[in-house]
Tab-separated table of C-alpha atoms and ligand atoms in Angstrom:
chain	number	residue	atom	x	y	z
A	1	MET	CA	0.167	-0.031	-0.229
A	2	ASN	CA	1.384	3.452	-1.027
A	3	VAL	CA	0.129	6.495	0.555
A	4	GLN	CA	-0.210	10.319	-1.021
A	5	LYS	CA	-0.890	12.697	1.049
A	6	VAL	CA	-3.214	15.398	-0.933
A	7	GLY	CA	-4.050	18.984	0.145
A	8	SER	CA	-3.896	19.489	3.860
A	9	ARG	CA	-6.414	16.917	4.811
A	10	GLY	CA	-6.444	14.186	2.082
A	11	TYR	CA	-4.705	10.654	1.770
A	12	VAL	CA	-4.924	8.858	-0.959
A	13	PHE	CA	-4.334	5.294	0.070
A	14	THR	CA	-3.375	2.815	-3.126
A	15	PHE	CA	-3.158	-0.709	-3.644
A	16	GLU	CA	-1.568	-2.208	-6.291
A	17	ASP	CA	-2.736	-6.177	-5.838
A	18	PRO	CA	-4.880	-7.644	-7.826
A	19	TYR	CA	-4.548	-3.878	-9.714
A	20	LYS	CA	-4.212	-0.884	-9.099
A	21	LEU	CA	-6.936	1.048	-6.813
A	22	ASN	CA	-7.348	4.211	-4.794
A	23	ILE	CA	-9.081	4.573	-1.796
A	24	TYR	CA	-9.346	8.536	-0.728
A	25	VAL	CA	-9.663	9.418	3.074
A	26	ILE	CA	-10.284	13.244	4.178
A	27	ASP	CA	-9.080	14.140	7.992
A	28	GLY	CA	-12.408	16.040	8.539
A	29	ASP	CA	-12.871	18.261	11.538
A	30	LYS	CA	-15.786	16.170	13.140
A	31	HIS	CA	-15.633	13.196	10.856
A	32	THR	CA	-13.046	10.956	8.890
A	33	PHE	CA	-14.339	10.567	5.493
A	34	ILE	CA	-13.654	7.280	3.660
A	35	CYS	CA	-13.996	7.089	-0.152
A	36	ASP	CA	-14.325	3.647	-1.237
A	37	THR	CA	-13.388	0.324	0.869
A	38	GLY	CA	-11.492	-1.624	-1.416
A	39	PHE	CA	-10.960	-5.665	-2.211
A	40	GLY	CA	-11.801	-6.629	1.366
A	41	SER	CA	-10.864	-6.268	5.381
A	42	ASP	CA	-7.401	-6.235	4.792
A	43	SER	CA	-7.466	-3.504	2.563
A	44	VAL	CA	-9.460	-1.093	4.975
A	45	ASN	CA	-7.467	-2.590	8.193
A	46	GLN	CA	-4.274	-1.281	6.613
A	47	ILE	CA	-5.474	2.033	6.378
A	48	LEU	CA	-6.930	1.917	9.845
A	49	ASP	CA	-3.752	1.289	11.129
A	50	TYR	CA	-2.121	4.357	8.925
A	51	LEU	CA	-4.465	6.291	10.905
A	52	LYS	CA	-3.957	5.364	14.092
A	53	GLU	CA	-0.151	5.276	13.792
A	54	HIS	CA	-0.121	8.993	12.500
A	55	SER	CA	-2.599	9.957	14.677
A	56	ILE	CA	-5.204	11.046	12.123
A	57	GLN	CA	-8.335	8.857	13.065
A	58	SER	CA	-10.884	11.226	14.188
A	59	GLU	CA	-14.199	8.829	14.402
A	60	PRO	CA	-16.910	8.511	13.550
A	61	PHE	CA	-16.266	7.246	10.351
A	62	VAL	CA	-18.171	8.431	7.516
A	63	VAL	CA	-18.105	5.953	4.608
A	64	PHE	CA	-19.118	6.634	1.246
A	65	ASN	CA	-19.015	4.248	-2.310
A	66	SER	CA	-18.660	5.858	-5.272
A	67	HIS	CA	-20.340	3.045	-7.056
A	68	ALA	CA	-21.416	-0.484	-6.099
A	69	ASP	CA	-19.006	-2.433	-8.165
A	70	TYR	CA	-16.789	-5.078	-5.786
A	71	ASP	CA	-13.393	-3.417	-5.665
A	72	HIS	CA	-14.924	0.291	-4.208
A	73	VAL	CA	-17.269	-1.749	-1.452
A	74	TRP	CA	-15.986	-5.555	-0.322
A	75	GLY	CA	-14.695	-3.584	2.613
A	76	ASN	CA	-17.728	-2.148	3.902
A	77	HIS	CA	-18.507	-4.629	6.530
A	78	VAL	CA	-15.439	-3.538	8.636
A	79	PHE	CA	-17.478	-0.051	8.898
A	80	GLU	CA	-20.626	-1.598	10.449
A	81	GLY	CA	-22.498	0.603	12.548
A	82	SER	CA	-20.766	3.786	10.834
A	83	ASP	CA	-22.863	5.327	8.079
A	84	ILE	CA	-22.034	4.138	4.886
A	85	ILE	CA	-23.559	6.753	2.151
A	86	ALA	CA	-23.951	5.697	-1.425
A	87	HIS	CA	-26.538	6.761	-3.919
A	88	GLU	CA	-30.398	5.097	-3.533
A	89	LEU	CA	-29.653	2.651	-6.622
A	90	SER	CA	-26.512	1.080	-4.884
A	91	PRO	CA	-28.554	-1.484	-2.724
A	92	GLU	CA	-30.433	-2.730	-5.603
A	93	VAL	CA	-26.944	-3.419	-7.615
A	94	PHE	CA	-25.760	-5.204	-4.130
A	95	GLN	CA	-28.871	-7.528	-4.397
A	96	ARG	CA	-28.905	-8.453	-7.792
A	97	GLU	CA	-25.190	-8.938	-8.737
A	98	GLY	CA	-23.089	-9.098	-4.750
A	99	GLU	CA	-23.253	-12.591	-4.334
A	100	GLU	CA	-22.488	-13.899	-8.313
A	101	ILE	CA	-19.543	-11.518	-8.627
A	102	LEU	CA	-18.175	-12.529	-5.063
A	103	GLU	CA	-17.973	-15.786	-6.333
A	104	LYS	CA	-16.511	-14.498	-9.633
A	105	TYR	CA	-13.720	-12.525	-8.631
A	106	GLY	CA	-13.256	-14.269	-5.340
A	107	GLU	CA	-9.455	-14.810	-6.284
A	108	HIS	CA	-9.268	-10.904	-5.880
A	109	LYS	CA	-10.865	-10.874	-2.105
A	110	LYS	CA	-8.195	-9.154	0.347
A	111	GLY	CA	-9.284	-10.545	3.552
A	112	GLU	CA	-12.496	-11.449	4.689
A	113	VAL	CA	-15.573	-10.082	2.888
A	114	ILE	CA	-19.074	-9.859	4.156
A	115	LEU	CA	-21.214	-7.795	1.844
A	116	THR	CA	-22.749	-4.785	3.119
A	117	PRO	CA	-24.945	-2.592	1.358
A	118	PRO	CA	-24.942	0.914	2.154
A	119	ASN	CA	-27.117	2.254	4.809
A	120	LYS	CA	-27.525	5.940	4.410
A	121	LEU	CA	-28.797	6.689	0.536
A	122	PHE	CA	-29.089	10.334	-1.137
A	123	LYS	CA	-31.060	10.580	-4.680
A	124	ASP	CA	-29.072	14.014	-5.586
A	125	LYS	CA	-26.422	14.449	-2.651
A	126	ILE	CA	-25.528	14.664	0.849
A	127	VAL	CA	-23.660	17.418	1.917
A	128	PHE	CA	-21.752	17.960	5.236
A	129	GLU	CA	-21.908	21.889	5.336
A	130	ASP	CA	-19.725	23.083	7.860
A	131	GLU	CA	-17.123	20.309	6.765
A	132	GLY	CA	-17.240	21.500	3.201
A	133	ILE	CA	-17.692	17.868	1.803
A	134	GLU	CA	-20.093	16.930	-0.461
A	135	PHE	CA	-21.186	13.427	-2.015
A	136	TYR	CA	-23.297	13.758	-5.384
A	137	HIS	CA	-24.922	11.454	-7.963
A	138	SER	CA	-23.104	11.924	-11.075
A	139	PRO	CA	-24.180	8.957	-13.091
A	140	GLY	CA	-21.729	7.503	-15.897
A	141	HIS	CA	-19.536	4.465	-15.389
A	142	THR	CA	-22.603	2.883	-13.814
A	143	LEU	CA	-26.132	4.564	-12.929
A	144	GLU	CA	-25.538	4.869	-9.428
A	145	SER	CA	-21.923	6.567	-9.795
A	146	SER	CA	-21.383	9.370	-7.380
A	147	SER	CA	-18.458	11.755	-6.488
A	148	CYS	CA	-16.847	13.520	-3.451
A	149	PHE	CA	-16.062	17.077	-3.741
A	150	ASP	CA	-13.919	18.964	-1.045
A	151	HIS	CA	-15.145	22.458	-1.215
A	152	ARG	CA	-12.087	23.959	0.779
A	153	GLU	CA	-9.468	22.227	-0.757
A	154	LYS	CA	-10.972	21.696	-4.125
A	155	ILE	CA	-10.310	17.987	-4.819
A	156	LEU	CA	-12.805	15.961	-6.851
A	157	PHE	CA	-13.108	12.423	-6.281
A	158	VAL	CA	-14.738	10.478	-9.259
A	159	GLY	CA	-14.706	7.066	-8.525
A	160	ASP	CA	-14.353	5.228	-12.309
A	161	ASN	CA	-15.890	7.877	-14.072
A	162	ILE	CA	-12.480	8.738	-15.192
A	163	GLU	CA	-10.418	6.399	-16.349
A	164	SER	CA	-7.075	6.216	-18.543
A	165	PRO	CA	-6.842	6.213	-21.400
A	166	PHE	CA	-10.514	5.726	-22.160
A	167	PRO	CA	-13.809	5.160	-19.577
A	168	TYR	CA	-15.330	1.823	-19.829
A	169	ILE	CA	-19.027	2.332	-21.176
A	170	ASN	CA	-21.249	-0.011	-19.838
A	171	PHE	CA	-25.286	1.503	-20.000
A	172	LEU	CA	-26.745	3.336	-22.350
A	173	ASN	CA	-26.390	6.585	-20.604
A	174	LEU	CA	-24.052	8.521	-22.761
A	175	LYS	CA	-25.598	11.778	-22.653
A	176	GLU	CA	-25.842	11.237	-18.916
A	177	TYR	CA	-22.160	10.357	-18.650
A	178	ALA	CA	-21.111	13.247	-20.983
A	179	THR	CA	-23.092	15.709	-18.715
A	180	SER	CA	-21.577	14.556	-15.414
A	181	LEU	CA	-18.246	14.792	-16.946
A	182	ARG	CA	-19.174	18.456	-17.670
A	183	GLU	CA	-20.345	19.114	-14.523
A	184	TYR	CA	-16.976	18.222	-13.165
A	185	LEU	CA	-15.106	20.731	-15.474
A	186	THR	CA	-17.081	23.519	-13.570
A	187	ARG	CA	-15.945	22.559	-10.096
A	188	ASN	CA	-12.187	23.979	-11.486
A	189	ALA	CA	-10.728	21.376	-9.239
A	190	ASP	CA	-7.338	21.427	-8.223
A	191	ILE	CA	-6.962	17.812	-7.649
A	192	VAL	CA	-8.597	15.113	-9.275
A	193	ILE	CA	-8.703	11.196	-7.950
A	194	SER	CA	-9.965	8.408	-9.646
A	195	GLY	CA	-10.442	4.868	-8.661
A	196	HIS	CA	-7.494	3.367	-10.899
A	197	ASP	CA	-5.219	6.042	-12.012
A	198	GLU	CA	-2.438	8.295	-10.575
A	199	VAL	CA	-3.557	11.265	-8.877
A	200	MET	CA	-4.160	13.939	-11.134
A	201	TYR	CA	-3.424	17.760	-10.788
A	202	GLU	CA	-4.876	19.083	-13.827
A	203	ASP	CA	-8.174	18.073	-15.783
A	204	ASN	CA	-6.837	16.632	-18.730
A	205	LEU	CA	-8.097	13.284	-18.644
A	206	ILE	CA	-11.785	14.341	-18.102
A	207	ARG	CA	-11.968	16.479	-20.917
A	208	GLU	CA	-10.051	13.564	-22.893
A	209	ASN	CA	-13.209	11.359	-21.370
A	210	LEU	CA	-15.485	13.668	-22.200
A	211	HIS	CA	-14.116	14.045	-26.107
A	212	TYR	CA	-14.168	10.472	-26.149
A	213	ILE	CA	-17.609	9.977	-24.996
A	214	GLU	CA	-19.163	12.724	-27.082
A	215	GLU	CA	-17.220	11.416	-30.313
A	216	ILE	CA	-18.763	7.800	-29.722
A	217	GLU	CA	-22.300	8.946	-28.888
A	218	SER	CA	-22.295	10.753	-32.414
A	219	GLY	CA	-20.777	7.819	-33.856
A	220	LYS	CA	-17.760	9.120	-35.445
A	221	VAL	CA	-14.643	8.062	-33.308
A	222	SER	CA	-11.558	8.795	-35.144
A	223	ARG	CA	-8.996	5.692	-34.625
A	224	ASN	CA	-6.034	7.152	-36.203
A	225	ASN	CA	-3.842	7.523	-33.010
A	226	PHE	CA	-4.898	5.042	-31.402
A	227	THR	CA	-2.427	2.739	-29.219
A	228	PRO	CA	-3.486	-1.152	-28.878
A	229	LYS	CA	-4.403	-0.244	-25.625
A	230	HIS	CA	-7.083	2.507	-26.578
A	231	LEU	CA	-8.242	0.119	-29.371
A	232	GLY	CA	-8.995	-2.710	-26.720
A	233	ILE	CA	-11.151	-0.542	-24.861
A	234	HIS	CA	-13.193	1.236	-27.711
A	235	PHE	CA	-13.393	-2.173	-29.230
A	236	ASN	CA	-14.960	-3.536	-25.925
A	237	ASN	CA	-17.269	-0.283	-25.801
A	238	VAL	CA	-18.402	-0.467	-29.171
A	239	LYS	CA	-19.233	-4.029	-29.119
A	240	ARG	CA	-21.185	-3.389	-25.733
A	241	LEU	CA	-23.364	-0.538	-27.212
A	242	ALA	CA	-24.258	-2.935	-29.907
A	243	GLU	CA	-25.438	-5.496	-27.660
A	244	LEU	CA	-27.008	-2.787	-25.462
A	245	TYR	CA	-28.766	-1.706	-28.335
A	246	LYS	CA	-30.120	-5.075	-29.355
A	247	GLU	CA	-31.364	-5.513	-26.077
A	248	GLU	CA	-33.028	-2.446	-26.506
A	249	GLY	CA	-34.710	-3.427	-29.738
A	250	GLU	CA	-32.718	-0.804	-31.749
A	251	LYS	CA	-31.935	-2.345	-34.605
A	252	SER	CA	-30.130	0.392	-36.734
A	253	GLN	CA	-28.150	1.738	-33.869
A	254	SER	CA	-27.176	-1.790	-32.944
A	255	ILE	CA	-25.994	-2.807	-36.510
A	256	ARG	CA	-23.944	0.726	-36.542
A	257	PHE	CA	-21.878	-0.518	-33.653
A	258	PHE	CA	-21.478	-4.186	-34.733
A	259	GLN	CA	-20.472	-2.874	-37.915
A	260	GLU	CA	-17.621	-0.818	-36.262
A	261	ALA	CA	-16.220	-3.869	-34.150
A	262	LEU	CA	-16.389	-5.865	-37.371
A	263	GLU	CA	-14.046	-2.699	-38.860
A	264	ILE	CA	-11.679	-2.812	-36.089
A	265	LEU	CA	-11.184	-6.363	-36.322
A	266	GLU	CA	-10.777	-6.289	-40.029
A	267	GLU	CA	-7.785	-3.762	-39.335
A	268	ALA	CA	-6.582	-6.014	-36.547
A	269	GLU	CA	-3.372	-8.679	-37.440
A	270	ARG	CA	-5.474	-12.298	-38.483
A	271	LYS	CA	-5.668	-14.199	-36.046
A	272	PRO	CA	-7.778	-17.677	-35.742
A	273	ALA	CA	-9.709	-15.933	-32.561
A	274	ILE	CA	-10.351	-12.930	-34.339
A	275	GLU	CA	-11.538	-14.552	-37.308
A	276	GLU	CA	-13.972	-16.334	-34.948
A	277	GLU	CA	-14.968	-13.121	-33.440
A	278	MET	CA	-15.590	-11.795	-36.934
A	279	GLU	CA	-17.890	-14.630	-38.011
A	280	LYS	CA	-19.696	-14.281	-34.818
A	281	ILE	CA	-20.598	-10.632	-35.124
A	282	ARG	CA	-21.298	-11.128	-38.997
A	283	LYS	CA	-23.982	-13.860	-37.758
A	284	ILE	CA	-25.583	-11.499	-35.449
A	285	ILE	CA	-25.590	-8.376	-37.749
A	286	GLU	CA	-27.346	-11.058	-40.394
A	287	LYS	CA	-30.120	-11.698	-37.916
A	288	LEU	CA	-30.907	-8.262	-37.142
B	1	LIG	ZN1	-13.298	0.228	-9.803
């Protein structure tokens, strides 16, 4: 675990196993705010030990879940008895996929995990006025995705709404997603913290992610300067959108995105797995 001080009262705890993940802690006047809880009790206990050692523990804790994906909530149970704040759609996600995901990604578990949904829900926001802390709904990466803004320090924590190089699209909510990213820019944050990137001291990545979401929504993403990493994420996003539109019965949109997925594969080096995938997509398009 790596610890980085951000501003005068923020700490970013970064874990690298099984992959990079940030947990953001704010040493408030009356509360210690814990933004996301990581891969299980071990993630949280390492942080609690650090806070104790450095005399920055000032209970009561207020826990915030940026969204209900497992890597952001598996340490919730350690804070049983504390307020665990999240958007009102969050408990449904726990109920719908909590157990299944726990099984599927069990090897990512660090220490103990007892699925514990949030117990204090908001629709738009919860503000701790005298602490200068705001938790608010900012849908994008998921429908319940929410953010934390420290007004005193101008530090914005965005969960997985921002990712390098591209965000992952999971829902047909691109307009909403773009609105959330535009809102971020109006905050004029000095520091931006996301779930899986380095701490950012400028808002470039917000702008780049916004540009990408706008382009993909309008259906004209230029792939000219894409690295293989860009292309890989973009392919997944395009295919996901095609499938989502198919589920919604929006045929022409679905075909459009399946065709782009096919184009990307046609430009790739021909390997048996790629040929196979191309054949699958051609069959889906035929049937549509
Ligand atoms: Zn995540």
